[in-house]
Coordinates of C-alpha atoms in Angstrom, one line a residue:
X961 CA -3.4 19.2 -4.1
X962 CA -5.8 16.1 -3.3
X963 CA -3.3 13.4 -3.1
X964 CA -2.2 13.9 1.2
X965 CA -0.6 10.5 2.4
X966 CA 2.5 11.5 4.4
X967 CA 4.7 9.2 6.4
X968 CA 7.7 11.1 7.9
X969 CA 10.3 10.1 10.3
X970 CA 11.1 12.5 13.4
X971 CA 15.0 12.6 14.5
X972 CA 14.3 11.1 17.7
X973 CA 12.0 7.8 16.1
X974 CA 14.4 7.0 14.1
X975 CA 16.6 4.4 16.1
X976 CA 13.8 2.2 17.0
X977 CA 11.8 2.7 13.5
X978 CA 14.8 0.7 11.8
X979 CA 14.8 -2.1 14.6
X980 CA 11.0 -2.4 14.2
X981 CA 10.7 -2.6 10.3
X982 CA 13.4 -4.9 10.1
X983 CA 11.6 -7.5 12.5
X984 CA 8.2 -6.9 10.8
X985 CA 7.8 -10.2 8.5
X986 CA 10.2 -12.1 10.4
X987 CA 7.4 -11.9 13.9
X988 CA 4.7 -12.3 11.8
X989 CA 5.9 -15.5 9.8
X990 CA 6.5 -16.9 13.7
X991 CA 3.4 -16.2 14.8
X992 CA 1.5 -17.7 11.9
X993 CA 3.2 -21.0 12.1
X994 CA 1.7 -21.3 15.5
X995 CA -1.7 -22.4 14.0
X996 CA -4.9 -21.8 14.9
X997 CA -7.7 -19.1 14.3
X998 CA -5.8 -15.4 14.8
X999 CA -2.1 -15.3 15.6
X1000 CA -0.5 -12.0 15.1
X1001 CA 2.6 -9.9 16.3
X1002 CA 1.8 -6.8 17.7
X1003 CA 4.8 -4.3 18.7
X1004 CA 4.3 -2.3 22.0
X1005 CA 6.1 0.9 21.6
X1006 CA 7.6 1.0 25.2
X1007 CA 8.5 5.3 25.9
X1008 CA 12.9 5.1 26.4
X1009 CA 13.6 6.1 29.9
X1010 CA 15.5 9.8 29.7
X1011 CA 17.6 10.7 33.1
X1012 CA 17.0 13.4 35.1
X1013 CA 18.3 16.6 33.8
X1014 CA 18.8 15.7 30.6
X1015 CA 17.0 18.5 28.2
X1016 CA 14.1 17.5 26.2
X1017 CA 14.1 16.0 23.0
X1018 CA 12.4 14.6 20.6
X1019 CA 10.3 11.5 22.0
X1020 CA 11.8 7.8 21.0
X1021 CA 10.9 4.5 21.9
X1022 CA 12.3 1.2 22.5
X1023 CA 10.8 -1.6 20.1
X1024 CA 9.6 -4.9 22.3
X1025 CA 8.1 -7.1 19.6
X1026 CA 5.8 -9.3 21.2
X1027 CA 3.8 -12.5 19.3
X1028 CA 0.2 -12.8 20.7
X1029 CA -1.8 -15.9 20.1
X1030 CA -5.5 -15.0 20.2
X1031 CA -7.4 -18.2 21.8
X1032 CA -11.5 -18.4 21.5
X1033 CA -11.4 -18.5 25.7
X1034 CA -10.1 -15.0 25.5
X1035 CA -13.2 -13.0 27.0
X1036 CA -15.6 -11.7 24.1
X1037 CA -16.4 -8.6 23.6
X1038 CA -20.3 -7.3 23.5
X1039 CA -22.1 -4.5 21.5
X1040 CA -22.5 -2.6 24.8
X1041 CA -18.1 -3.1 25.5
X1042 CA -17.7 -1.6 22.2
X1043 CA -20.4 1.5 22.5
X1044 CA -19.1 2.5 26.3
X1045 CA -15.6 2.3 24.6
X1046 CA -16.0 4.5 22.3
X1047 CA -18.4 7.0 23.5
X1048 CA -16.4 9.9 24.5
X1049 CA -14.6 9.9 21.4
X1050 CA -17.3 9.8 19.2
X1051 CA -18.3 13.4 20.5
X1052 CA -15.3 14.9 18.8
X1053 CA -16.5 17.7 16.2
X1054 CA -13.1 16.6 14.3
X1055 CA -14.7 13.6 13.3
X1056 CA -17.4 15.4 11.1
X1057 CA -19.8 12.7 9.0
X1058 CA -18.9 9.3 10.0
X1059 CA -19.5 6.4 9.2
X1060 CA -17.9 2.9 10.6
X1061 CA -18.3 -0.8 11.7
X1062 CA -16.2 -2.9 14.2
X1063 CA -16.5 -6.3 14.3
X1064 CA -15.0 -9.7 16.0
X1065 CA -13.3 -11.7 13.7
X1066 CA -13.2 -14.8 15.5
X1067 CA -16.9 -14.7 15.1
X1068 CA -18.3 -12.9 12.8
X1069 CA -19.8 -10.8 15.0
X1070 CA -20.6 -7.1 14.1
X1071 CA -19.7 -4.9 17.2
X1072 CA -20.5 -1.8 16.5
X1073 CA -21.9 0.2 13.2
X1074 CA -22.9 4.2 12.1
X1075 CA -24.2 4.1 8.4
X1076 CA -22.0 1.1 7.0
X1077 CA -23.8 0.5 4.2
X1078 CA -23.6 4.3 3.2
X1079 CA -20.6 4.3 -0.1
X1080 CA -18.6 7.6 1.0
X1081 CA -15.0 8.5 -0.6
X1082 CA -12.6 6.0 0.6
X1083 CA -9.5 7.9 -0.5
X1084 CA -6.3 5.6 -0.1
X1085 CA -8.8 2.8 1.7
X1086 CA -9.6 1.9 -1.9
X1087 CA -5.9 0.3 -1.5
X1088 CA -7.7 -2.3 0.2
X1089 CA -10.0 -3.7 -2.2
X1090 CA -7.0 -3.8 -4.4
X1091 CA -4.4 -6.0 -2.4
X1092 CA -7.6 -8.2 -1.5
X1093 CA -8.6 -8.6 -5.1
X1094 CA -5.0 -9.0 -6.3
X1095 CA -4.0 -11.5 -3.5
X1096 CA -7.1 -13.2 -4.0
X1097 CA -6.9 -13.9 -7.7
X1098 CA -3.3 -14.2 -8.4
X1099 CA -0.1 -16.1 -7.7
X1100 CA 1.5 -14.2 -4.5
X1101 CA 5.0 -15.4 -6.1
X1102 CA 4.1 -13.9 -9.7
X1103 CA 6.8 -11.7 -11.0
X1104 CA 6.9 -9.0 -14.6
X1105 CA 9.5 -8.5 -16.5
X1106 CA 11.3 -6.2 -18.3
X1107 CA 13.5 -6.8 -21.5
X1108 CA 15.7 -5.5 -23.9
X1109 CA 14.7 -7.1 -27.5
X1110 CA 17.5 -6.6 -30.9
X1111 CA 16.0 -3.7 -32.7
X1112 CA 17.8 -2.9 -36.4
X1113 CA 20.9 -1.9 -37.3
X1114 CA 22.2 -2.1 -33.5
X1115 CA 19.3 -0.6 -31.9
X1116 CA 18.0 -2.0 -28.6
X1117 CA 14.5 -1.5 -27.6
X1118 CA 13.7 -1.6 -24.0
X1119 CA 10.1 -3.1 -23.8
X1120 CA 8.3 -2.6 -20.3
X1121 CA 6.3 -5.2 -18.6
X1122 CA 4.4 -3.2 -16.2
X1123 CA 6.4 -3.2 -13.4
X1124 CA 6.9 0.6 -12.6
X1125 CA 9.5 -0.4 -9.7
X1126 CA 12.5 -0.7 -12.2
X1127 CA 15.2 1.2 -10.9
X1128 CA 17.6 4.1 -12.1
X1129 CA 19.8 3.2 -9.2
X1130 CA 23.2 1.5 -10.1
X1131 CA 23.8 -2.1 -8.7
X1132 CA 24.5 -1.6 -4.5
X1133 CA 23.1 1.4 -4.4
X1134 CA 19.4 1.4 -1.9
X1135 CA 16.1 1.3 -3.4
X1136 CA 13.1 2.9 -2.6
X1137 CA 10.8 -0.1 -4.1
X1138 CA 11.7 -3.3 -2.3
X1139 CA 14.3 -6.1 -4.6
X1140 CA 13.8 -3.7 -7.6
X1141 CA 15.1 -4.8 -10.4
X1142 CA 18.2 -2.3 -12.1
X1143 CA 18.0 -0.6 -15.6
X1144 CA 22.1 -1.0 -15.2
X1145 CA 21.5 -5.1 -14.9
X1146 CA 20.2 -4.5 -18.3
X1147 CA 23.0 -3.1 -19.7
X1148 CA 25.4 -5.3 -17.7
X1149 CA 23.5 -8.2 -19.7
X1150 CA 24.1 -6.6 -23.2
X1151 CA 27.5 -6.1 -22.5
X1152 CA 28.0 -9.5 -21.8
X1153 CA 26.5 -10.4 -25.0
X1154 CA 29.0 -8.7 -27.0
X1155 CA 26.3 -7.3 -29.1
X1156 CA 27.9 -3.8 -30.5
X1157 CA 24.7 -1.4 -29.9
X1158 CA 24.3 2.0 -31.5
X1159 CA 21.4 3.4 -30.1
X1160 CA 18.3 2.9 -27.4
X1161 CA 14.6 2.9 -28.2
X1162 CA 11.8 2.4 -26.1
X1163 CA 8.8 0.5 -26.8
X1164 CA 5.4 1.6 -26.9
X1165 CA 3.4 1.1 -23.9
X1166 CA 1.4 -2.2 -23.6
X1167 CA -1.2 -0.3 -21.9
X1168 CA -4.2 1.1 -23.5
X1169 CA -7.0 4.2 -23.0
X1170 CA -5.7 7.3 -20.7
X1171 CA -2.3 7.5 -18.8
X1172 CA -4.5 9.6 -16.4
X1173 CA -7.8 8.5 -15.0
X1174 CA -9.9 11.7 -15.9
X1175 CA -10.9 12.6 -12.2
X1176 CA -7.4 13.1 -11.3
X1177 CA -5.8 16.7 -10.7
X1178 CA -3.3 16.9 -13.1
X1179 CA -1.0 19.1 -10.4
X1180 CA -1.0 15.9 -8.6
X1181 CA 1.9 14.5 -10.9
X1182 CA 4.5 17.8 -9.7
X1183 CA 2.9 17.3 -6.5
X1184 CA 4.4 13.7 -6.4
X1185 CA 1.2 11.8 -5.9
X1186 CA 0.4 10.2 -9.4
X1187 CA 2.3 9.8 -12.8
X1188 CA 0.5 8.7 -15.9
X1189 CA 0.3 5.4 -16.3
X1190 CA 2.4 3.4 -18.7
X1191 CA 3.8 -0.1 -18.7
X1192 CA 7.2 1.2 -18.6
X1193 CA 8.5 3.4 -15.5
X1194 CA 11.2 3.7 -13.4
X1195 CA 11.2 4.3 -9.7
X1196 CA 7.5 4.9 -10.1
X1197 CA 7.8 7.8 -12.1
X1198 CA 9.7 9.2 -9.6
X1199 CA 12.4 12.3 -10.3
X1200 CA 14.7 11.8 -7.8
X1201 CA 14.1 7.6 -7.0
X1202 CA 15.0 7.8 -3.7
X1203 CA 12.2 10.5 -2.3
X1204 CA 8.7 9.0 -1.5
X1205 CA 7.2 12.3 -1.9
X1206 CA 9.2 13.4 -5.5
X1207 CA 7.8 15.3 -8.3
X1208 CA 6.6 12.5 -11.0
X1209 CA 8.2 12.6 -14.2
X1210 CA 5.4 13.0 -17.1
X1211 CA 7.8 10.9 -19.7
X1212 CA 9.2 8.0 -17.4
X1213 CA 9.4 6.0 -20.7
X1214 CA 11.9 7.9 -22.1
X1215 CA 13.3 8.3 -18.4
X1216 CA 14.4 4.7 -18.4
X1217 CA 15.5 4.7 -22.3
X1218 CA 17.7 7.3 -21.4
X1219 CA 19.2 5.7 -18.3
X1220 CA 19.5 2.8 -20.3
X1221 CA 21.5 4.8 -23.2
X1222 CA 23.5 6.0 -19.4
X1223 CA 24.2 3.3 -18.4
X1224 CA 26.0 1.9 -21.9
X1225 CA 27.6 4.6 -22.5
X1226 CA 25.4 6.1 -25.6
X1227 CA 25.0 9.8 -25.8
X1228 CA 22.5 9.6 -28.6
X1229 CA 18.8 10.9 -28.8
X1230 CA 16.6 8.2 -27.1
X1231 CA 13.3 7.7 -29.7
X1232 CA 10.6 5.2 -29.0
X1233 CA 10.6 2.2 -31.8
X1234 CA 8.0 -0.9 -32.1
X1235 CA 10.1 -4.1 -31.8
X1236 CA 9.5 -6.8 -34.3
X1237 CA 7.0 -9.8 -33.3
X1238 CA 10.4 -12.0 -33.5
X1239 CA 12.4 -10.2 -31.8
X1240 CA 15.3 -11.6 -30.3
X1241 CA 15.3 -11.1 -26.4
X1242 CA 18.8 -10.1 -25.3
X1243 CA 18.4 -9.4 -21.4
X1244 CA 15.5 -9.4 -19.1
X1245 CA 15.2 -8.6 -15.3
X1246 CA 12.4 -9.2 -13.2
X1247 CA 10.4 -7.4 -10.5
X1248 CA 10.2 -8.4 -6.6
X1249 CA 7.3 -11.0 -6.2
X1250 CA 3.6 -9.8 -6.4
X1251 CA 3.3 -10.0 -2.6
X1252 CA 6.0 -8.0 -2.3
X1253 CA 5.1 -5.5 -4.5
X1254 CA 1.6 -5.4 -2.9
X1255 CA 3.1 -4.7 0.6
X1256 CA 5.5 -1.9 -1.0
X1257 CA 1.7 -0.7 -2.5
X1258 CA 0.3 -0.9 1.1
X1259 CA 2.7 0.6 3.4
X1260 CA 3.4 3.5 0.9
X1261 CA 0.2 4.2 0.0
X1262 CA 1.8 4.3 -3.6
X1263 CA -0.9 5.3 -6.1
X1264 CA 1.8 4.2 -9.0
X1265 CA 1.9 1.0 -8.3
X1266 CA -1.6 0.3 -7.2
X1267 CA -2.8 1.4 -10.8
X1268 CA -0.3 -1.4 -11.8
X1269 CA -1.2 -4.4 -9.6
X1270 CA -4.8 -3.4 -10.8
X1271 CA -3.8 -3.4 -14.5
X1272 CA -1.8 -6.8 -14.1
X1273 CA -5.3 -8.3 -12.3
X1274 CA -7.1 -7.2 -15.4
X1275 CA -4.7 -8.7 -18.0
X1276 CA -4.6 -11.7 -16.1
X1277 CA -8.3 -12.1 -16.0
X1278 CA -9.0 -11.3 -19.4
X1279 CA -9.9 -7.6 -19.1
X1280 CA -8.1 -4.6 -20.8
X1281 CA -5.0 -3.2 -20.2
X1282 CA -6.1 0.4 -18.5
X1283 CA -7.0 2.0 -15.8
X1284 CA -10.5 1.5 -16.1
X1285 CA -10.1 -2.3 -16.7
X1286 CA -8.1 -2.7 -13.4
X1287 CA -10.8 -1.3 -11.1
X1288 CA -13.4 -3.2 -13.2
X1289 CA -11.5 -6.0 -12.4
X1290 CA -10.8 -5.4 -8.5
X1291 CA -14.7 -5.4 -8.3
X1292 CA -15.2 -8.5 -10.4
X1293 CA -12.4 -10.6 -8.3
X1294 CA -14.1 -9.5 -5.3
X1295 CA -18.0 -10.3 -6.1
X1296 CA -16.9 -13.3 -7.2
X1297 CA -14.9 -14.5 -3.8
X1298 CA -18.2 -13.7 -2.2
X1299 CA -18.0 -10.0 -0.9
X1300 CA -20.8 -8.0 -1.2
X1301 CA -19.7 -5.0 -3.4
X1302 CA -23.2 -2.8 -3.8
X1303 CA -22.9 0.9 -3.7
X1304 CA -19.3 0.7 -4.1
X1305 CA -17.8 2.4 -7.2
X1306 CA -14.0 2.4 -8.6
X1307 CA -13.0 4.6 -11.2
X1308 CA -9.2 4.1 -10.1
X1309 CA -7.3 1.4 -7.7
X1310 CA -5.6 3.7 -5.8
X1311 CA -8.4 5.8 -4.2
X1312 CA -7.0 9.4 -5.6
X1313 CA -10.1 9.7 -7.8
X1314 CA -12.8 11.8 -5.7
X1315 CA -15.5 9.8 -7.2
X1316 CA -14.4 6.6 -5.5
X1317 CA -17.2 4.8 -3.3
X1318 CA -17.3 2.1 -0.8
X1319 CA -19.5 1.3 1.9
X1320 CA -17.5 0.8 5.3
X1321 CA -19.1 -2.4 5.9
X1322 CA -16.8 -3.8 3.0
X1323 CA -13.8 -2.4 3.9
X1324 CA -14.2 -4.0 7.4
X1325 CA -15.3 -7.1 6.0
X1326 CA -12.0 -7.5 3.7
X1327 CA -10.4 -7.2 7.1
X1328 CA -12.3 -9.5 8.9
X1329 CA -12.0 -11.8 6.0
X1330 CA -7.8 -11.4 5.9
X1331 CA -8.0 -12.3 9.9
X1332 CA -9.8 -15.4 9.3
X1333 CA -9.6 -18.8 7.8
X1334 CA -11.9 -18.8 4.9
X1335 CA -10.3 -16.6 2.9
X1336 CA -6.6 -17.6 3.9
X1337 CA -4.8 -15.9 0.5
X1338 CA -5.7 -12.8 2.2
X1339 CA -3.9 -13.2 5.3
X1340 CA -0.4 -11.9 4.4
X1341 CA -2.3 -8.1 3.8
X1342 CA -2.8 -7.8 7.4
X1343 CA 1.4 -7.5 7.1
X1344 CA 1.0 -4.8 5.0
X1345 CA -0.9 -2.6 7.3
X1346 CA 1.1 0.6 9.3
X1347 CA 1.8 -0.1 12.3
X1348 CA 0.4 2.8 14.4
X1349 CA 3.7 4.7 15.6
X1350 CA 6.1 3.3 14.0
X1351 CA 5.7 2.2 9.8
X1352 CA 4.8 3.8 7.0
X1353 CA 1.7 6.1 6.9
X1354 CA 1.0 5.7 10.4
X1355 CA 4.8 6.2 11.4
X1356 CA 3.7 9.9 12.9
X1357 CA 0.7 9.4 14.1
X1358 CA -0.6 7.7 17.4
X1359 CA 1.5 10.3 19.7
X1360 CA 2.6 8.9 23.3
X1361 CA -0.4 8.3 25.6
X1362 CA -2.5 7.0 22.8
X1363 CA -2.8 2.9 23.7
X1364 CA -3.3 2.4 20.3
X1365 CA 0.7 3.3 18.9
X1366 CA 2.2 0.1 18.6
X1367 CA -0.7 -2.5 18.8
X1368 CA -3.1 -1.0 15.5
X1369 CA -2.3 -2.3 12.3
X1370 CA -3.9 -0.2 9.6
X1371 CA -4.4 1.3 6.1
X1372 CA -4.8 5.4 6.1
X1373 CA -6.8 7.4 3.7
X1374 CA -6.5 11.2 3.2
X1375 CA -8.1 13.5 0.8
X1376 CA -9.6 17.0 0.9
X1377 CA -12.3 16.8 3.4
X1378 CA -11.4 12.8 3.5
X1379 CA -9.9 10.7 6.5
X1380 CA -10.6 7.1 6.9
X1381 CA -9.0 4.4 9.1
X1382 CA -9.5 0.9 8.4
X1383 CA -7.3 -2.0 10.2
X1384 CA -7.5 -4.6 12.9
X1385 CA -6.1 -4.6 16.8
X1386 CA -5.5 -6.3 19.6
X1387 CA -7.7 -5.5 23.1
X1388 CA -5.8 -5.6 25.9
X1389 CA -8.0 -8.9 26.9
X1390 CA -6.2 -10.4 24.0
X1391 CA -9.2 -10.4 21.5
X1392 CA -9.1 -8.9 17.9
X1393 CA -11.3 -6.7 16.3
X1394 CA -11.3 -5.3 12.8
X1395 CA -12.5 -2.2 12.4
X1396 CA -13.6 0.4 9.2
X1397 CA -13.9 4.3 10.0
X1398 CA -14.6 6.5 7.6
X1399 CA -14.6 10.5 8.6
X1400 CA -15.8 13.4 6.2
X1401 CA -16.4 17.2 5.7
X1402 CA -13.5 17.9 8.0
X1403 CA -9.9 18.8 8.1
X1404 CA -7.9 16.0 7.7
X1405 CA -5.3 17.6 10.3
X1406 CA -8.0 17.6 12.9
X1407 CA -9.9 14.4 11.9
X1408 CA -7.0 11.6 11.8
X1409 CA -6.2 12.2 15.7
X1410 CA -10.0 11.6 16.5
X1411 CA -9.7 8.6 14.3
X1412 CA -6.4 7.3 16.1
X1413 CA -8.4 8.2 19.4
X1414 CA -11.1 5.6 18.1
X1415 CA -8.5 3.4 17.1
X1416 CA -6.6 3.5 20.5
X1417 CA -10.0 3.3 22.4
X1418 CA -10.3 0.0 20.8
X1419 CA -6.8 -1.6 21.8
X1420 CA -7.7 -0.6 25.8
X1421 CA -11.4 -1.9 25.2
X1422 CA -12.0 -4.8 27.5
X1423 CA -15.2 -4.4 25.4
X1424 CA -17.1 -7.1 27.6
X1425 CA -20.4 -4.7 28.3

C-alpha cells in the first residue's frame, strides 16, 4: 500500500488531545487580531506530574495554550545559527536523500538550504500547493450543494455537487467531516413537502475523464486511502463514516442513493437517472464553508477531498471537471499569484500519485508566504497545520524530550521510501521560521523521527551564529 498517513490517539493523550483541538481556532483568531507582522498560538505540551509510586502509564500532557506575538526586535537568526543547529541531526542515516530550506519569514531571508531547487516526490506535501491555490483563488466562505430534483412518476434524483463530505449519519449523531451536511436532512425536506415518492435515483456524476488518476494503486481504495472520484460521495467514500482509516466504497453514488431510499423508508432498487434541465429542486443542503473543508483536507491528510477542492478550483476557473484539470489548475493559480512553480509536476492534488514533483524551495515559500503579509488569503492554512504532539497527523509523533511537540505546526507526507516535513515554528527567542524537508530512499518508520529531530532542533535554535 502507498497511501501511509496515520494519526492515532494513545489512551493516555487522549484527555489533553480534546482540550487542545477544541481551543485551536479560538487562540489563533486572538492572536491574529493582535496585528502586526507574525502572531501565532503555539501550545507547549507541558509532561502531567505522576506521584511517586504510581505504576507507569502511558505518557499524557497538560495543554497550556500560550499566544506569542513575534516583534522584528526579537533577535535574528543567521545562516551560521541555523547550520550549528542542525548539524548533529543532519548526520542521521534515517534521513537518506535530502533535500530542504529554512527560512525567516519576517524577512525573507533564506536560512538554510540542501538541493531546494531539486523536484523530489512530495507525497501528502502536495496538500500544500492545493490549500494555497484553493485559498488563494476562491471565496474562503464558498459552500456546494447537494439536491434532490422531481424525477418522473415520483422518482427523486439525488444530484451531487461535489462535496464528498455529505453524511450517512442521522441528524445528532458525530461526524467525521466537520458541519457536514446529512443525506437524512434531505429526506426530512421531502417529507415536508408532501411530495408522495416512489423510488430514488442518482444522478450521473458532473465529473468527467477517470474516477482514478492512473498512477494510483488500485488496493489503495480497500486500503482506505483513495476512492474514485465522483461528484457525489458520502463520508468520503468511506464504509463505515466514522473511521479515518475505512475501506473506501468503489460505488459511493449508489451509497448515498441508497441511504437516501433509507432514510424515506423505500426498499426499492436504487438506479441512476439523468434529471431533466427543468427540473424542479425539492431540497438542497449545503457543505461546511470552503475554509473549513480545506482545514478538514489539511489536518487529515484526506486524499478524497483534496481531489475535490482541486476539481471545484478548476470549475471555478474555467478548467474541466477532473482530476487532471484540478492539478492543472493548482499550478495555474499559483504561477499566477507569483510563485515560482518550475520543475514541479502534479498529476493529482493530493500527493498519492508517485509521479508527483516539487522542489522544496516552493513548498517553503508557500509557508513563508502564509506567515506573511503579502499574500494575506493564505494566512488561515498555517491553522490547518498538525500540531506536533497533539493534532492530526502529527498527534503521535514528536515523543517527550523532543522541544519541538507542542510548538511545530506542520503538514506530513509519507509514501514508500517518502517522508517530508514542511511547516513553520517558533524559536525559543521568539522568532519564526518556516521550514521544507523533504527525506527519500528510506524507511518512513526511521526517517519521520530524524525529520521531527530537525524540526525540534529548530524550535530550541537560538539560531543567532
Amino acid at each position: 500500500m502507498k497511501g501511509l498517513e496515520v494519526a492515532t490517539t494513545k489512551p493516555g493523550r487522549r484527555r489533553w488531545r480534546a482540550v487542545l483541538l477544541t481551543t485551536l481556532s479560538l487562540l489563533l483568531a486572538a492572536a491574529l487580531a493582535l496585528g502586526g507582522f507574525l502572531a501565532y498560538n503555539w501550545y507547549y505540551l507541558q509532561p502531567e506530574p505522576v506521584p511517586a509510586g504510581t505504576p507507569a502509564q502511558p505518557a499524557a500532557a497538560s495543554v497550556d495554550p500560550r499566544i506569542r506575538p513575534v516583534v522584528p526586535t526579537a533577535p535574528a537568526p543567521t545562516p551560521e545559527g541555523v547550520a550549528a543547529a542542525l548539524r548533529s541531526g543532519l548526520r542521521d542515516p534515517a534521513l537518506g536523500k535530502l533535500t530542504g530550506m529554512v527560512t525567516d519569514p519576517l524577512t525573507g531571508a533564506t536560512l538554510w538550504t540542501r538541493n531546494p531547487d531539486e523536484p523530489r516526490t512530495p507525497a501528502s506535501n502536495a496538500k500544500i500547493l492545493t490549500a494555497a491555490a484553493v485559498l488563494e483563488q476562491l471565496d474562503h466562505s464558498a459552500r456546494l450543494h447537494t439536491e434532490v430534483v422531481a424525477g418522473r412518476d415520483g422518482q427523486v434524483i439525488l444530484v451531487g455537487g461535489g462535496d464528498p463530505t455529505l453524511t450517512v449519519q442521522p441528524e445528532g449523531a458525530d461526524t467525521l467531516y466537520t458541519d457536514a451536511p446529512r443525506i437524512t436532512e434531505l429526506a426530512a425536506q421531502l417529507e415536508r413537502t408532501g411530495t408522495t415518492i416512489t423510488s430514488v435515483a442518482v444522478a450521473p456524476s458532473s465529473f468527467t475523464g477517470p474516477a482514478m488518476e492512473r498512477t494510483w494503486d488500485v488496493d489503495d481504495i480497500a486500503g482506505g486511502d483513495i476512492a474514485p472520484i465522483t461528484s457525489l460521495m458520502v463520508d468520503g467514500a468511506r464504509t463505515d463514516p466514522l473511521d479515518e482509516f475505512s475501506p473506501r466504497s468503489e460505488e459511493s453514488a449508489m451509497d448515498a442513493g441508497r441511504a437516501l431510499a433509507q432514510a424515506l423508508g423505500l426498499h426499492g432498487k436504487v438506479v441512476e437517472a439523468t434529471p431533466a434541465r427543468s427540473a424542479k429542486v425539492l431540497a438542497t443542503v449545503q457543505s461546511a464553508p470552503l475554509s473549513t473543508r480545506v482545514g478538514d483536507m489539511m489536518r487529515r491528510s484526506d486524499n478524497v477531498l483534496a481531489e475535490t477542492l482541486a476539481i471545484e478550483l478548476s470549475i471555478a476557473t474555467g478548467g474541466p471537471a477532473t482530476i487532471a484539470g484540478g492539478a492543472a489548475a493548482v499550478l495555474k493559480v499559483l504561477r499566477d499569484k507569483g510563485f515560482d512553480t518550475t520543475g514541479t509536476v502534479l498529476r493529482d492534488a493530493s500527493g498519492l500519485s508517485t509521479a508527483d514533483r516539487v522542489p522544496a524551495r516552493l513548498l517553503d515559500q508557500l509557508v513563508s508566504a502564509a506567515a506573511g503579509d503579502r499574500h494575506p488569503a493564505l494566512r488561515p492554512m498555517l491553522d490547518t497545520f498538525p500540531v506536533a504532539a497533539g493534532t492530526g497527523t502529527l498527534a503521535d509523533r514528536f515523543p517527550t524530550g523532543n522541544p519541538g511537540a507542542g510548538w511545530v505546526r506542520a503538514k506530513t507526507g509519507t509514501l514508500t521510501g517518502v517522508s517530508s516535513l514542511t511547516g513553520i515554528v517558533q524559536t525559543v527567542d521568539g522568532r519564526v521560521l518556516t521550514f521544507a524537508l523533504m527525506s527519500g530512499g528510506t524507511s518512513p518508520a526511521d526517517a519521520r523521527p530524524a525529520l521531527d529531530d530537525l524540526a525540534g532542533a529548530l524550535r530550541e535554535c537560538g539560531c543567532r551564529g
